[in-house]
PDB file of C-alpha atoms in Angstrom:
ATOM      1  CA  UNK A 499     -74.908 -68.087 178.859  1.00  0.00           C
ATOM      2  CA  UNK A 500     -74.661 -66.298 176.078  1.00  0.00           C
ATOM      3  CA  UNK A 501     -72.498 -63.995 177.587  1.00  0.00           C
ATOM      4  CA  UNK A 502     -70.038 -66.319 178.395  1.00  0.00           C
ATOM      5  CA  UNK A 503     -69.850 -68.136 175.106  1.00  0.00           C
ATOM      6  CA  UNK A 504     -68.870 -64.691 173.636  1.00  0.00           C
ATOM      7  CA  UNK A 505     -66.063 -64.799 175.705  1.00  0.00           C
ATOM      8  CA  UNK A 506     -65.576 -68.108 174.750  1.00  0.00           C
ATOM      9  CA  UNK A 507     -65.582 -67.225 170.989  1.00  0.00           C
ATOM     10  CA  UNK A 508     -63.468 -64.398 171.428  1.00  0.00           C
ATOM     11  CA  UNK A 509     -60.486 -66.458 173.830  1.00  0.00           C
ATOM     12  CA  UNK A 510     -60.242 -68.917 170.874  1.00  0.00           C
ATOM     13  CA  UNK A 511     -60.285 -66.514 168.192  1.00  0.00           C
ATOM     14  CA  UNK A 512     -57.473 -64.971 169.997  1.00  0.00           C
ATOM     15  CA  UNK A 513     -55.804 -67.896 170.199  1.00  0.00           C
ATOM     16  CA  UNK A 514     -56.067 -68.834 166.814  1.00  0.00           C
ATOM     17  CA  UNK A 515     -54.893 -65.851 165.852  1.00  0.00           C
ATOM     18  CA  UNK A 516     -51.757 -66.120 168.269  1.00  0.00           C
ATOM     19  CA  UNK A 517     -50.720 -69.353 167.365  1.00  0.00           C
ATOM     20  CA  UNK A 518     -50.723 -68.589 163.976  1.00  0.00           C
ATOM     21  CA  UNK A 519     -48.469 -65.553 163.763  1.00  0.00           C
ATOM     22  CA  UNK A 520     -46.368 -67.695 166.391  1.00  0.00           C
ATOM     23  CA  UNK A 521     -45.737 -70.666 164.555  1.00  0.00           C
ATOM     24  CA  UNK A 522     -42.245 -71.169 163.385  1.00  0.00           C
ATOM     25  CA  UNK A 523     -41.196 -70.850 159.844  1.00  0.00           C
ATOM     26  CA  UNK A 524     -39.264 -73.788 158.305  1.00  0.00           C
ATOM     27  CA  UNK A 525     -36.697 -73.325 155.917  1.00  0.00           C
ATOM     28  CA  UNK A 526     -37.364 -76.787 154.183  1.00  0.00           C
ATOM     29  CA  UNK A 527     -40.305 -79.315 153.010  1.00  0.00           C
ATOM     30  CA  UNK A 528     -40.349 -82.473 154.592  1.00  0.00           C
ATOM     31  CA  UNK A 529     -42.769 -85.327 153.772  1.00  0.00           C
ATOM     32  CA  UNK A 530     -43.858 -88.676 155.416  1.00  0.00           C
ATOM     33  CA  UNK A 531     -41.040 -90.698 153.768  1.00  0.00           C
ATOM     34  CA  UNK A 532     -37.976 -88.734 154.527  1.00  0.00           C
ATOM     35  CA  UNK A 533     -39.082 -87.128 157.805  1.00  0.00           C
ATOM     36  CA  UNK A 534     -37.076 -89.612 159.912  1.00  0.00           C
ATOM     37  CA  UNK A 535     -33.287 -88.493 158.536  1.00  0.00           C
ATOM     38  CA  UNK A 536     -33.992 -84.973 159.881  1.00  0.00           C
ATOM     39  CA  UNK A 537     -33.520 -81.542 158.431  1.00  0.00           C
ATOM     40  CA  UNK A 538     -29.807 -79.841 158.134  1.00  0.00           C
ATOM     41  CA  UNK A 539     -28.470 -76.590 157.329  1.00  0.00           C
ATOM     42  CA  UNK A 540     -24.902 -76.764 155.743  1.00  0.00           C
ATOM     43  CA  UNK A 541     -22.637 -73.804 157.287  1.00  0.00           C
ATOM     44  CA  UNK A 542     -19.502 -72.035 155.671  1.00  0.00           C
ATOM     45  CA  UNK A 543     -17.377 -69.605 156.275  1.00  0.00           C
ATOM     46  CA  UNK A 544     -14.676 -68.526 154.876  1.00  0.00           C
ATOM     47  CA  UNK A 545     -11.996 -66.616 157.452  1.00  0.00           C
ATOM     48  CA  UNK A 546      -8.762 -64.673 156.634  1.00  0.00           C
ATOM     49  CA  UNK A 547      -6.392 -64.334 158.669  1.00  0.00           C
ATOM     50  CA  UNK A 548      -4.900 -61.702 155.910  1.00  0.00           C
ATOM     51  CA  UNK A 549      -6.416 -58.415 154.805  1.00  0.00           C
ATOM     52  CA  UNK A 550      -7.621 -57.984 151.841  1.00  0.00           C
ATOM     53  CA  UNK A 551      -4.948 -56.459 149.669  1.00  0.00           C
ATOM     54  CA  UNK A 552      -5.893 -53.893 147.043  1.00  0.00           C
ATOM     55  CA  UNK A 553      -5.026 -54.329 143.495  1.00  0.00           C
ATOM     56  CA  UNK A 554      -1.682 -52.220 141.828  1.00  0.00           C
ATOM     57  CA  UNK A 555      -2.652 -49.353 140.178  1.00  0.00           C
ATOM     58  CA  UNK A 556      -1.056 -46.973 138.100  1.00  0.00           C
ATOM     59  CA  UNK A 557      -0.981 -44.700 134.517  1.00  0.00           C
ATOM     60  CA  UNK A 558       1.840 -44.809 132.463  1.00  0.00           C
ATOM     61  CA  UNK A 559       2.203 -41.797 129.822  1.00  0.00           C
ATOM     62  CA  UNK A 560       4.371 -42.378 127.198  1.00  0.00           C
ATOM     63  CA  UNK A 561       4.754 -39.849 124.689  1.00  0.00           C
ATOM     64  CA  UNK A 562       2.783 -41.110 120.829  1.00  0.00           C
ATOM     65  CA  UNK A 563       5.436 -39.264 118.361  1.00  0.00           C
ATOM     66  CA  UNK A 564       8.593 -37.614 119.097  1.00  0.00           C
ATOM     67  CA  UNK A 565      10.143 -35.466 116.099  1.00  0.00           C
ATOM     68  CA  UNK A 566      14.175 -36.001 116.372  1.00  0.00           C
ATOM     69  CA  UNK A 567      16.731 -32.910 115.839  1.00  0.00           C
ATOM     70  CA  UNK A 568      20.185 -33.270 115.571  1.00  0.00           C
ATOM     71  CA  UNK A 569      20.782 -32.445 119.015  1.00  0.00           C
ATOM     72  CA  UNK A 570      18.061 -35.045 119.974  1.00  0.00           C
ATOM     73  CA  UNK A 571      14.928 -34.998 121.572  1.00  0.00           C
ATOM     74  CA  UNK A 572      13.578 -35.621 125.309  1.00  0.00           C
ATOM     75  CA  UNK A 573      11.593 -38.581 125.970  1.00  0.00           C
ATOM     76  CA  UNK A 574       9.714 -38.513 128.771  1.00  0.00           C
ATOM     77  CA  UNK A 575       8.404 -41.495 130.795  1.00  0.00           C
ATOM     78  CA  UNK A 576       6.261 -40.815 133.500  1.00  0.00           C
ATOM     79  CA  UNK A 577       4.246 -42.467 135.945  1.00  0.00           C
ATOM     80  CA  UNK A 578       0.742 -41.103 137.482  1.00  0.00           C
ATOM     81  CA  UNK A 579      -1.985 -42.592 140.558  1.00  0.00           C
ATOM     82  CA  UNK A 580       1.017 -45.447 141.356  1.00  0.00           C
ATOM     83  CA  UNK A 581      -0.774 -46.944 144.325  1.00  0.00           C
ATOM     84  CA  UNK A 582      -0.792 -50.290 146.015  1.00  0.00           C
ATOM     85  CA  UNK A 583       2.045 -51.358 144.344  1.00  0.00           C
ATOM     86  CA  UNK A 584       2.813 -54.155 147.338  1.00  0.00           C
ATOM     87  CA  UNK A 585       6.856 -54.166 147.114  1.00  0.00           C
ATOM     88  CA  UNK A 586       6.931 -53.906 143.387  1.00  0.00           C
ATOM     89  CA  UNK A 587       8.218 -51.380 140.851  1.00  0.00           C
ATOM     90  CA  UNK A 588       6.546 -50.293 137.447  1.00  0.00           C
ATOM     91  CA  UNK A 589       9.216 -50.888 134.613  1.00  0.00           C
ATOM     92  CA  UNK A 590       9.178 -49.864 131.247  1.00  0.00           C
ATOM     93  CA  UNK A 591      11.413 -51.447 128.767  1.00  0.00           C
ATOM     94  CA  UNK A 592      11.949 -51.577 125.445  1.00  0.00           C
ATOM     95  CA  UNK A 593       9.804 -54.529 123.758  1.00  0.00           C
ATOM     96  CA  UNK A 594      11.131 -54.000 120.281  1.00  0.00           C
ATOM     97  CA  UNK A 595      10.893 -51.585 117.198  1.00  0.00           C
ATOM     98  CA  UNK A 596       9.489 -52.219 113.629  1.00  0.00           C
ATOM     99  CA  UNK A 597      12.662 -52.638 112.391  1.00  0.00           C
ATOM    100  CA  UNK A 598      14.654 -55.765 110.894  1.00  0.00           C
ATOM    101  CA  UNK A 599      15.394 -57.474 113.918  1.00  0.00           C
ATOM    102  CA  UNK A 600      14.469 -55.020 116.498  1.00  0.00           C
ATOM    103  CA  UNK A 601      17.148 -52.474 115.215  1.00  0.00           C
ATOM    104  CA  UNK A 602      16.422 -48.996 116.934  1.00  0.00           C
ATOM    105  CA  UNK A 603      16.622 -47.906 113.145  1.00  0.00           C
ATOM    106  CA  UNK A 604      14.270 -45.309 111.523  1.00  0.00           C
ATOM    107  CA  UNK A 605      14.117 -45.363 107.220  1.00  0.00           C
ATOM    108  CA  UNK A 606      13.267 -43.306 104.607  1.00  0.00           C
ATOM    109  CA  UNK A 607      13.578 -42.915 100.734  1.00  0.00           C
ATOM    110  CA  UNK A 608      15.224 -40.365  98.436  1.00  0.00           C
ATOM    111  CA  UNK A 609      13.341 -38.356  95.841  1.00  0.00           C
ATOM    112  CA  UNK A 610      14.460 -40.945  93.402  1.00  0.00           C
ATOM    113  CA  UNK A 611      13.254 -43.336  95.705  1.00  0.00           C
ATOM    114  CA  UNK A 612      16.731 -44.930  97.075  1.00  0.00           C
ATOM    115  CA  UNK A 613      16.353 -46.281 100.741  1.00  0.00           C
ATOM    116  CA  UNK A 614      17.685 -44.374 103.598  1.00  0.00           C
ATOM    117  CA  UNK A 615      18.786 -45.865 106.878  1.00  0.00           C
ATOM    118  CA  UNK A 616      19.504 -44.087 110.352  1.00  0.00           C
ATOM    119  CA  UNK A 617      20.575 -45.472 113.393  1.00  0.00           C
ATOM    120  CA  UNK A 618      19.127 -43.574 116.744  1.00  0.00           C
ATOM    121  CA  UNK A 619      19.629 -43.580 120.636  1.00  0.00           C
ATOM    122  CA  UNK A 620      18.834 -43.180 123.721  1.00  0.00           C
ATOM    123  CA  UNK A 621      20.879 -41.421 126.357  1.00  0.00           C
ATOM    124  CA  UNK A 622      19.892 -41.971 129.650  1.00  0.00           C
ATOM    125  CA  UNK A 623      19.810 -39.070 132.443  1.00  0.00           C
ATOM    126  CA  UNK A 624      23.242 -40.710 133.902  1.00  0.00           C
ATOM    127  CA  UNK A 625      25.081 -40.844 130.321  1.00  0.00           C
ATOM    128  CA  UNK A 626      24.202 -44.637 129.860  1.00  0.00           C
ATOM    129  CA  UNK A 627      23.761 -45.266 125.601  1.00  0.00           C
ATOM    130  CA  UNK A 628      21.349 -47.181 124.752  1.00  0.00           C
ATOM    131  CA  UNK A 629      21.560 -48.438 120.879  1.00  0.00           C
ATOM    132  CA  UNK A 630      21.747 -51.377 118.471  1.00  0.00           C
ATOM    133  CA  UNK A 631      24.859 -52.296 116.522  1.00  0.00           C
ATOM    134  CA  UNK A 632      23.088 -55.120 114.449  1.00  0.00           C
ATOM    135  CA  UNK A 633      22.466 -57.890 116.844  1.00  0.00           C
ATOM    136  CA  UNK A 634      18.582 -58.975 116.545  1.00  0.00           C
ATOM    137  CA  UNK A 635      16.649 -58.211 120.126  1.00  0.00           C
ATOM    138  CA  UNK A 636      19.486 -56.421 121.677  1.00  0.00           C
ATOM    139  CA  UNK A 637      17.997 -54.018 123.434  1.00  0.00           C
ATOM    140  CA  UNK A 638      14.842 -55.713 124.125  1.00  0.00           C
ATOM    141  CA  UNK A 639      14.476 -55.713 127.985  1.00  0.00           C
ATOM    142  CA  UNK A 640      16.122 -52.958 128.697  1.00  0.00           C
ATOM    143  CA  UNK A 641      14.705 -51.084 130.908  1.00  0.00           C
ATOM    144  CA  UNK A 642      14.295 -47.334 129.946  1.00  0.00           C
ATOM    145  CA  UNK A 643      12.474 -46.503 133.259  1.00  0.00           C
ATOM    146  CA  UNK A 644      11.073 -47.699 136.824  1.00  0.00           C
ATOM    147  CA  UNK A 645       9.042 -46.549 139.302  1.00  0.00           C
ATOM    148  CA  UNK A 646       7.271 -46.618 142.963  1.00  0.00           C
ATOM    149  CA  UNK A 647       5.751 -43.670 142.985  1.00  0.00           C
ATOM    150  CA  UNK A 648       4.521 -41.071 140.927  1.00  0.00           C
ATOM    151  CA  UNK A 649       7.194 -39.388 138.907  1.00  0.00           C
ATOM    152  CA  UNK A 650       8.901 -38.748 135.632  1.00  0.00           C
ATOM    153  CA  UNK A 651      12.043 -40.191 133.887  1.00  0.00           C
ATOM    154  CA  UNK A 652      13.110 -38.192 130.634  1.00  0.00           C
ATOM    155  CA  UNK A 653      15.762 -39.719 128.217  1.00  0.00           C
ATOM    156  CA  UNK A 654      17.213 -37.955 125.008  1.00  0.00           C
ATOM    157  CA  UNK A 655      16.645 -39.590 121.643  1.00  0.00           C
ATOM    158  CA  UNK A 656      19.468 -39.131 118.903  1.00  0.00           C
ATOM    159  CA  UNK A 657      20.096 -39.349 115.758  1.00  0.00           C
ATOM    160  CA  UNK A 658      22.845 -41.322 115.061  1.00  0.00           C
ATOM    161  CA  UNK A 659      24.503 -39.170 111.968  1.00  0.00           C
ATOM    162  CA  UNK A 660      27.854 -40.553 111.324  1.00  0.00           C
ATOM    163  CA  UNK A 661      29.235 -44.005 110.093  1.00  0.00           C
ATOM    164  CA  UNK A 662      27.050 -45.257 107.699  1.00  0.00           C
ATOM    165  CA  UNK A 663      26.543 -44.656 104.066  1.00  0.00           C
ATOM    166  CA  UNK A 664      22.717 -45.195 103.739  1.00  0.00           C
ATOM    167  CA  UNK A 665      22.636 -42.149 105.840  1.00  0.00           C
ATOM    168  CA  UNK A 666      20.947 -39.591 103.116  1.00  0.00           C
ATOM    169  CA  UNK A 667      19.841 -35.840 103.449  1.00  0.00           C
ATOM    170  CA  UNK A 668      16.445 -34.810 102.536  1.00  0.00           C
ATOM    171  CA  UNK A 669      15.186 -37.943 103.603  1.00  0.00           C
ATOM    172  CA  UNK A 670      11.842 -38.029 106.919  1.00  0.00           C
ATOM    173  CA  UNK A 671      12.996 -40.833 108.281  1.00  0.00           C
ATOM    174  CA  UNK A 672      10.336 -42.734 110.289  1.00  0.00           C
ATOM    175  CA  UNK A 673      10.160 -45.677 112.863  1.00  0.00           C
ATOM    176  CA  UNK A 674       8.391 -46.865 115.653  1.00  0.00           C
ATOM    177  CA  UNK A 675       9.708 -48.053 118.941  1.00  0.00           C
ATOM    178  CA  UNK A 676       7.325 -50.315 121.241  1.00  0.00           C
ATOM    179  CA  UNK A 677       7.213 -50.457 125.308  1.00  0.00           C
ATOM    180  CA  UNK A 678       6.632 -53.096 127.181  1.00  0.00           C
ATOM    181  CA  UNK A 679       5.169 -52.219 130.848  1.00  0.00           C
ATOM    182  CA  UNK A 680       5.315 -54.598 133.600  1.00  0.00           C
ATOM    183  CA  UNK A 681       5.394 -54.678 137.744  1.00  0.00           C
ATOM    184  CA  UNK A 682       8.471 -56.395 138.498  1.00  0.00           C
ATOM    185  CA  UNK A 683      10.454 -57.236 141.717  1.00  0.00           C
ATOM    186  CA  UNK A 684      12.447 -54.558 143.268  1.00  0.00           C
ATOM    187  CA  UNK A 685      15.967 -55.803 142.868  1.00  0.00           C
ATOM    188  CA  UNK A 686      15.290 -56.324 139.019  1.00  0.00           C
TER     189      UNK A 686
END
């Protein structure tokens, strides 16, 4: 008898054992009072018919300072790692200049400290002028450059040296011209 109560131990040990490791694990508590409205499990999931798009990217390098000449200087716009750009182009306009109403001026003084006033350009690869004549925001929005790719646009900047008498010689003239940079539609 003792032999088979050994076995006896042993089977429900085993069984213990088994039914333990077996049991299933719940994934919340329930108690006596709100065991009769059941357990749930609220499902979502989110499907898109679309894939995911990447976002635009893209480096524009503008140059910080440009020293004029007579004959003018290049300005070159270019674009670098233009990527996912989804139908759009980068453009690059003019967003102003620190000027009296946006003139694309640059100013100076005199040794005896009159003011000095000089109109500049911009000359475009296919001839087209870009410049103020004293109408405030002008030239803002114009655009200067696009792209939809990587690549480089270079425009010449001018001096304007004729027509005005607040045009002085030995005179640095100095101004500042600001960009604006935006991804626009193609047929802007």
């Amino acid at each position: 008898m003792k032999r088979i109560s050994k076995q006896a131990t042993a089977a429900v040990a085993l069984a213990l054992c088994l039914g333990v490791t077996a049991a299933p694990a719940l994934a919340a508590d329930v108690d006596q009072a709100t065991a009769g409205d059941g357990l749930s499990t609220a499902i979502t999931f989110d499907y898109k018919d679309a894939p995911v798009q990447n976002d635009p990217t893209y480096t524009v390098v503008i140059p910080e300072t440009i020293t004029l000449t007579e004959e003018g200087a290049p300005l070159t716009i270019s674009a670098e790692n233009v990527a996912n750009l989804d139908g759009k182009k980068i453009s690059v306009t003019i967003a102003g200049t620190d000027q009296y109403r946006n003139q694309m001026t640059i100013q100076g003084k005199t040794a005896g400290g009159s003011g000095a006033v000089m109109r500049y350009q911009l000359i475009k690869a296919d001839g087209t002028v870009i410049e103020t004549t004293g109408t405030k925001d002008q030239v803002n929005g114009v655009e200067l450059a696009a792209f939809t790719e990587n690549g480089s646009e270079t425009l010449t900047m001018k001096p304007v040296l004729t027509g005005s008498s607040s045009i002085k010689k030995d005179v640095v003239y100095t101004g500042t011209i600001n960009y604006g940079i935006a991804l626009t539609d193609l047929a802007e």
